[in-house]
XYZ file of C-alpha atoms in Angstrom:
320
model
C 0.000 0.000 0.000
C 1.677 3.016 -1.279
C 2.620 5.687 1.311
C 1.644 3.669 4.302
C 3.541 2.436 5.734
C 24.234 7.206 2.811
C 27.270 8.571 4.080
C 27.976 5.853 1.474
C 29.666 6.536 -1.793
C 26.931 6.688 -4.379
C 28.025 4.543 -7.296
C 27.049 6.278 -10.564
C 24.269 4.577 -12.473
C 25.714 2.725 -15.443
C 23.517 2.289 -18.501
C 24.426 -0.593 -20.790
C 24.265 -0.003 -24.517
C 21.004 -1.269 -26.004
C 20.615 -1.714 -29.764
C 17.852 0.235 -31.463
C 15.073 -2.107 -32.562
C 12.840 -1.165 -35.475
C 9.348 -1.745 -34.140
C 6.010 -1.965 -35.928
C 3.892 -1.533 -32.834
C 0.199 -0.751 -32.496
C -0.765 2.564 -30.830
C -1.794 0.777 -27.619
C 1.594 -0.945 -27.495
C 3.358 2.404 -27.901
C 1.308 3.807 -25.013
C 2.311 0.842 -22.882
C 5.990 1.264 -23.788
C 5.739 4.949 -22.871
C 4.198 4.102 -19.490
C 6.775 1.416 -18.687
C 9.557 3.796 -19.705
C 8.199 6.393 -17.268
C 7.986 3.711 -14.573
C 11.627 2.731 -15.111
C 12.821 6.346 -15.125
C 10.794 7.071 -12.009
C 12.396 4.109 -10.255
C 15.858 5.220 -11.360
C 15.267 8.644 -9.790
C 13.781 7.009 -6.683
C 16.886 4.921 -6.022
C 19.177 7.855 -6.743
C 17.222 9.941 -4.239
C 17.205 7.433 -1.405
C 20.874 6.561 -1.801
C 21.687 10.271 -1.509
C 19.352 10.815 1.453
C 20.064 7.781 3.602
C 23.212 6.129 4.896
C 23.754 2.461 5.575
C 23.425 3.401 9.267
C 19.926 4.758 8.566
C 18.855 1.401 7.172
C 20.426 -0.399 10.127
C 18.533 1.883 12.499
C 15.334 1.040 10.592
C 15.802 -2.678 11.341
C 18.213 -4.015 8.710
C 20.939 -6.227 10.128
C 23.455 -4.896 7.607
C 22.642 -1.488 6.151
C 25.607 -1.652 3.781
C 24.073 -4.702 2.097
C 20.795 -2.818 1.672
C 22.469 0.164 0.007
C 24.468 -2.137 -2.277
C 21.311 -3.957 -3.360
C 19.419 -0.700 -3.952
C 22.294 0.627 -6.043
C 22.278 -2.529 -8.199
C 18.518 -2.318 -8.703
C 18.749 1.358 -9.637
C 21.496 0.662 -12.169
C 19.431 -2.048 -13.824
C 16.292 0.105 -13.876
C 18.284 2.780 -15.719
C 19.318 0.150 -18.251
C 15.683 -0.908 -18.642
C 14.729 2.709 -19.350
C 17.414 2.865 -22.029
C 15.998 -0.303 -23.564
C 12.512 1.179 -23.718
C 13.925 4.422 -25.137
C 15.385 2.224 -27.870
C 12.056 0.528 -28.611
C 10.307 3.891 -28.815
C 13.022 5.335 -31.037
C 12.762 2.330 -33.332
C 9.019 2.972 -33.642
C 9.652 6.607 -34.550
C 8.417 7.872 -31.182
C 9.845 10.397 -28.728
C 9.884 9.260 -25.095
C 7.498 11.153 -22.824
C 8.828 13.187 -19.936
C 7.087 13.382 -16.603
C 7.538 14.836 -13.135
C 7.922 12.321 -10.327
C 6.390 13.240 -6.979
C 8.474 10.978 -4.750
C 8.829 13.021 -1.561
C 6.196 11.078 0.365
C 7.663 7.752 -0.706
C 11.124 8.535 0.659
C 10.501 10.505 3.838
C 12.671 8.140 5.903
C 14.705 4.986 5.360
C 11.984 2.563 6.505
C 9.326 4.235 4.363
C 11.624 4.258 1.338
C 12.323 0.536 1.649
C 8.623 -0.271 2.094
C 7.607 1.793 -0.917
C 10.434 0.405 -3.052
C 8.781 -2.980 -2.576
C 5.324 -1.722 -3.561
C 6.483 0.306 -6.553
C 8.589 -2.559 -7.867
C 5.654 -4.953 -7.615
C 3.417 -2.566 -9.548
C 6.033 -2.340 -12.293
C 6.658 -6.108 -12.423
C 2.914 -6.861 -12.495
C 2.308 -4.266 -15.214
C 5.041 -5.810 -17.362
C 3.157 -9.107 -17.149
C -0.084 -7.309 -17.989
C 1.162 -5.712 -21.219
C 2.731 -8.837 -22.733
C -0.341 -9.738 -24.767
C -0.296 -6.321 -26.486
C 3.160 -6.810 -28.019
C 3.046 -8.295 -31.507
C 6.717 -7.997 -32.461
C 8.623 -11.092 -31.288
C 11.872 -9.199 -30.741
C 10.164 -6.494 -28.697
C 8.353 -9.149 -26.668
C 11.633 -10.909 -25.904
C 13.233 -7.685 -24.692
C 10.277 -6.636 -22.545
C 9.925 -10.152 -21.136
C 13.625 -10.133 -20.268
C 13.222 -6.859 -18.395
C 10.126 -8.176 -16.616
C 11.923 -11.237 -15.245
C 14.721 -9.050 -13.878
C 12.183 -6.734 -12.245
C 10.590 -9.767 -10.602
C 13.980 -10.715 -9.158
C 14.313 -7.154 -7.892
C 10.921 -7.465 -6.237
C 11.888 -10.700 -4.475
C 15.034 -9.021 -3.156
C 13.054 -6.023 -1.891
C 10.459 -8.236 -0.208
C 13.189 -10.177 1.614
C 14.872 -6.908 2.664
C 11.475 -5.952 4.123
C 11.290 -9.227 6.057
C 8.579 -10.746 3.874
C 8.281 -13.657 1.466
C 10.320 -13.379 -1.725
C 7.954 -15.742 -3.576
C 4.536 -15.615 -1.894
C 2.526 -17.319 -4.663
C 3.140 -19.721 -7.545
C 1.592 -17.240 -10.013
C 2.083 -13.509 -10.438
C -0.757 -11.020 -9.944
C -0.825 -9.292 -13.371
C -2.309 -5.828 -13.787
C -3.431 -3.818 -16.777
C -1.442 -0.761 -17.843
C -4.385 1.424 -16.801
C -4.346 -0.202 -13.356
C -0.613 0.283 -12.895
C -0.995 3.929 -13.857
C -3.909 4.269 -11.412
C -1.879 2.875 -8.513
C 1.073 5.200 -9.183
C -0.974 8.215 -10.300
C 0.047 10.218 -7.229
C 3.695 9.908 -8.339
C 3.395 10.549 -12.083
C 2.511 14.189 -12.742
C 2.647 16.590 -15.657
C 2.347 14.076 -18.491
C -0.309 12.305 -20.536
C 0.319 8.726 -21.637
C -3.028 8.462 -23.416
C -3.986 5.634 -21.027
C -7.201 6.178 -19.068
C -6.777 5.703 -15.320
C -9.504 4.728 -12.874
C -10.290 6.964 -9.879
C -7.412 6.213 -7.481
C -7.976 4.365 -4.225
C -5.759 4.761 -1.172
C -5.614 2.253 1.655
C -5.385 4.195 4.906
C -4.459 1.386 7.307
C -1.176 1.652 9.108
C 0.867 -1.324 10.215
C 1.053 -4.893 9.014
C -1.735 -6.209 6.760
C -2.425 -9.873 7.373
C -5.300 -12.356 7.637
C -8.307 -10.668 9.220
C -7.069 -7.080 8.789
C -10.016 -4.811 7.974
C -9.035 -2.368 5.242
C -10.037 1.301 5.278
C -9.932 3.611 2.265
C -9.990 7.063 0.781
C -10.624 7.946 -2.847
C -10.520 11.155 -4.868
C -13.174 11.599 -7.525
C -12.701 13.457 -10.784
C -14.113 16.573 -9.101
C -11.362 16.404 -6.501
C -13.690 15.298 -3.688
C -12.089 12.935 -1.217
C -14.344 10.088 -0.096
C -13.435 8.369 3.153
C -14.344 4.805 4.052
C -17.592 5.998 5.650
C -18.668 7.863 2.520
C -17.651 5.021 0.249
C -19.506 2.410 2.258
C -22.623 4.501 2.987
C -23.283 5.237 -0.685
C -26.838 4.650 -1.904
C -25.270 2.264 -4.420
C -24.322 -1.041 -2.845
C -20.549 -1.044 -3.010
C -18.301 -4.064 -2.854
C -14.672 -4.452 -1.930
C -12.968 -6.907 -4.265
C -9.551 -8.420 -3.609
C -7.364 -10.184 -6.174
C -4.411 -12.202 -4.948
C -2.686 -14.212 -7.678
C -5.553 -16.295 -9.143
C -7.919 -15.818 -6.193
C -10.738 -13.252 -6.204
C -13.139 -12.443 -3.369
C -15.960 -9.894 -3.087
C -16.930 -8.469 0.309
C -19.197 -5.749 1.608
C -17.158 -2.562 1.288
C -17.727 -1.802 4.979
C -16.359 -5.222 5.974
C -13.319 -5.545 3.741
C -11.181 -7.946 5.756
C -8.311 -10.004 4.339
C -9.439 -13.643 3.996
C -7.352 -16.647 4.923
C -5.133 -18.068 2.192
C -4.035 -14.679 0.852
C -0.305 -13.955 0.852
C 1.736 -11.414 -1.057
C 0.683 -8.607 -3.421
C -3.050 -8.000 -3.417
C -5.144 -5.689 -5.584
C -8.006 -3.862 -3.882
C -10.995 -2.407 -5.771
C -14.255 -0.738 -4.865
C -16.936 -1.944 -7.285
C -20.618 -1.234 -7.827
C -21.531 -4.911 -8.091
C -21.004 -8.261 -6.451
C -20.128 -9.654 -9.892
C -16.590 -10.895 -9.469
C -13.792 -9.156 -11.301
C -11.660 -11.597 -13.229
C -8.110 -12.525 -12.274
C -7.607 -12.931 -16.033
C -6.619 -9.469 -17.278
C -7.993 -10.114 -20.775
C -11.441 -10.530 -19.204
C -10.965 -7.823 -16.562
C -10.221 -5.292 -19.294
C -13.895 -5.505 -20.225
C -15.122 -4.975 -16.664
C -14.176 -1.314 -16.184
C -17.872 -0.419 -15.854
C -17.898 -2.277 -12.516
C -15.019 -0.335 -10.960
C -15.785 2.705 -8.785
C -12.201 3.193 -7.600
C -8.886 1.428 -7.699
C -7.077 -0.736 -7.713
C -4.800 0.000 -4.830
C -2.043 -2.463 -4.010
C -1.200 -3.807 -0.606
C 0.970 -6.658 0.609
C -0.605 -9.348 2.750
C 2.210 -10.764 4.836
C 1.316 -14.093 6.394
C 4.403 -16.228 5.667
C 7.779 -14.517 6.156
C 10.730 -15.890 4.223
C 13.270 -17.603 6.528
C 16.020 -15.738 4.670
C 14.506 -12.503 5.976
C 15.758 -13.201 9.492
C 19.304 -12.900 8.151
C 18.816 -9.368 6.812
C 16.230 -7.640 9.015
C 14.661 -7.706 12.450
C 11.337 -6.540 10.924
C 9.950 -9.929 9.925
C 6.443 -9.811 8.385
């Protein structure tokens, strides 16, 4: 759930050379490449920021057993994200497109070392899940290979970040894929001043603090297109019967929006929606793409932490 929750030598980000690929992509694919490029550039800036702001001692004070290991891992991830951005720049250039520029509102995500590490995990999962979600829009085999290669590396990043946060590095056998529009919705409070051409849903924020696990009752806020903020009470007292829907890997549940508690069996990244119907959203993104009329707000993403990874005890005292 986004926003819940050195004096080290900063190693310069190194961008590997990526060959320009001549793409023949559909407009929707170009939009997706533009969004993923912004995601990778945003992450690159995020890691640069936190490695400038926080020392290895800051991460140790936040619960890491070896802050120097944390900063080394974050530096590696940031380097590779910069390389991913260069790869997407190449795909866009090959398609005759100019990469979009955007402002990244990251201050809230990096207010202290613990918050930065928590949000690195959430942001990385959104990016990894969105990569999975755009695969079926890519018709060029070479482009698909490159994007798939970047996606698998981002998934390894996400496992590392989850373990550094004291949680499971592989919580489910299947990923929780998300549509490009859903990824943009989740990170809409970070991306500002640009238009990807992708239509976002009204964003949904989860306002709980602390660990989310089995039985945790979720609370929300949402901003409508008019700028009105709806709290949990307003959302759940609407004259329209609203439902909270949760997607965790291949599992989907629908609950009364006023009683949105994490069910047993959920572990890892979980999408949270407010819908106007008890009709279940599909875990299959190809089907869910046609269900936008059901969605009032969201998704938001939270992590349900019910099974910490034993490796986590070696790197942090904050086991989830």
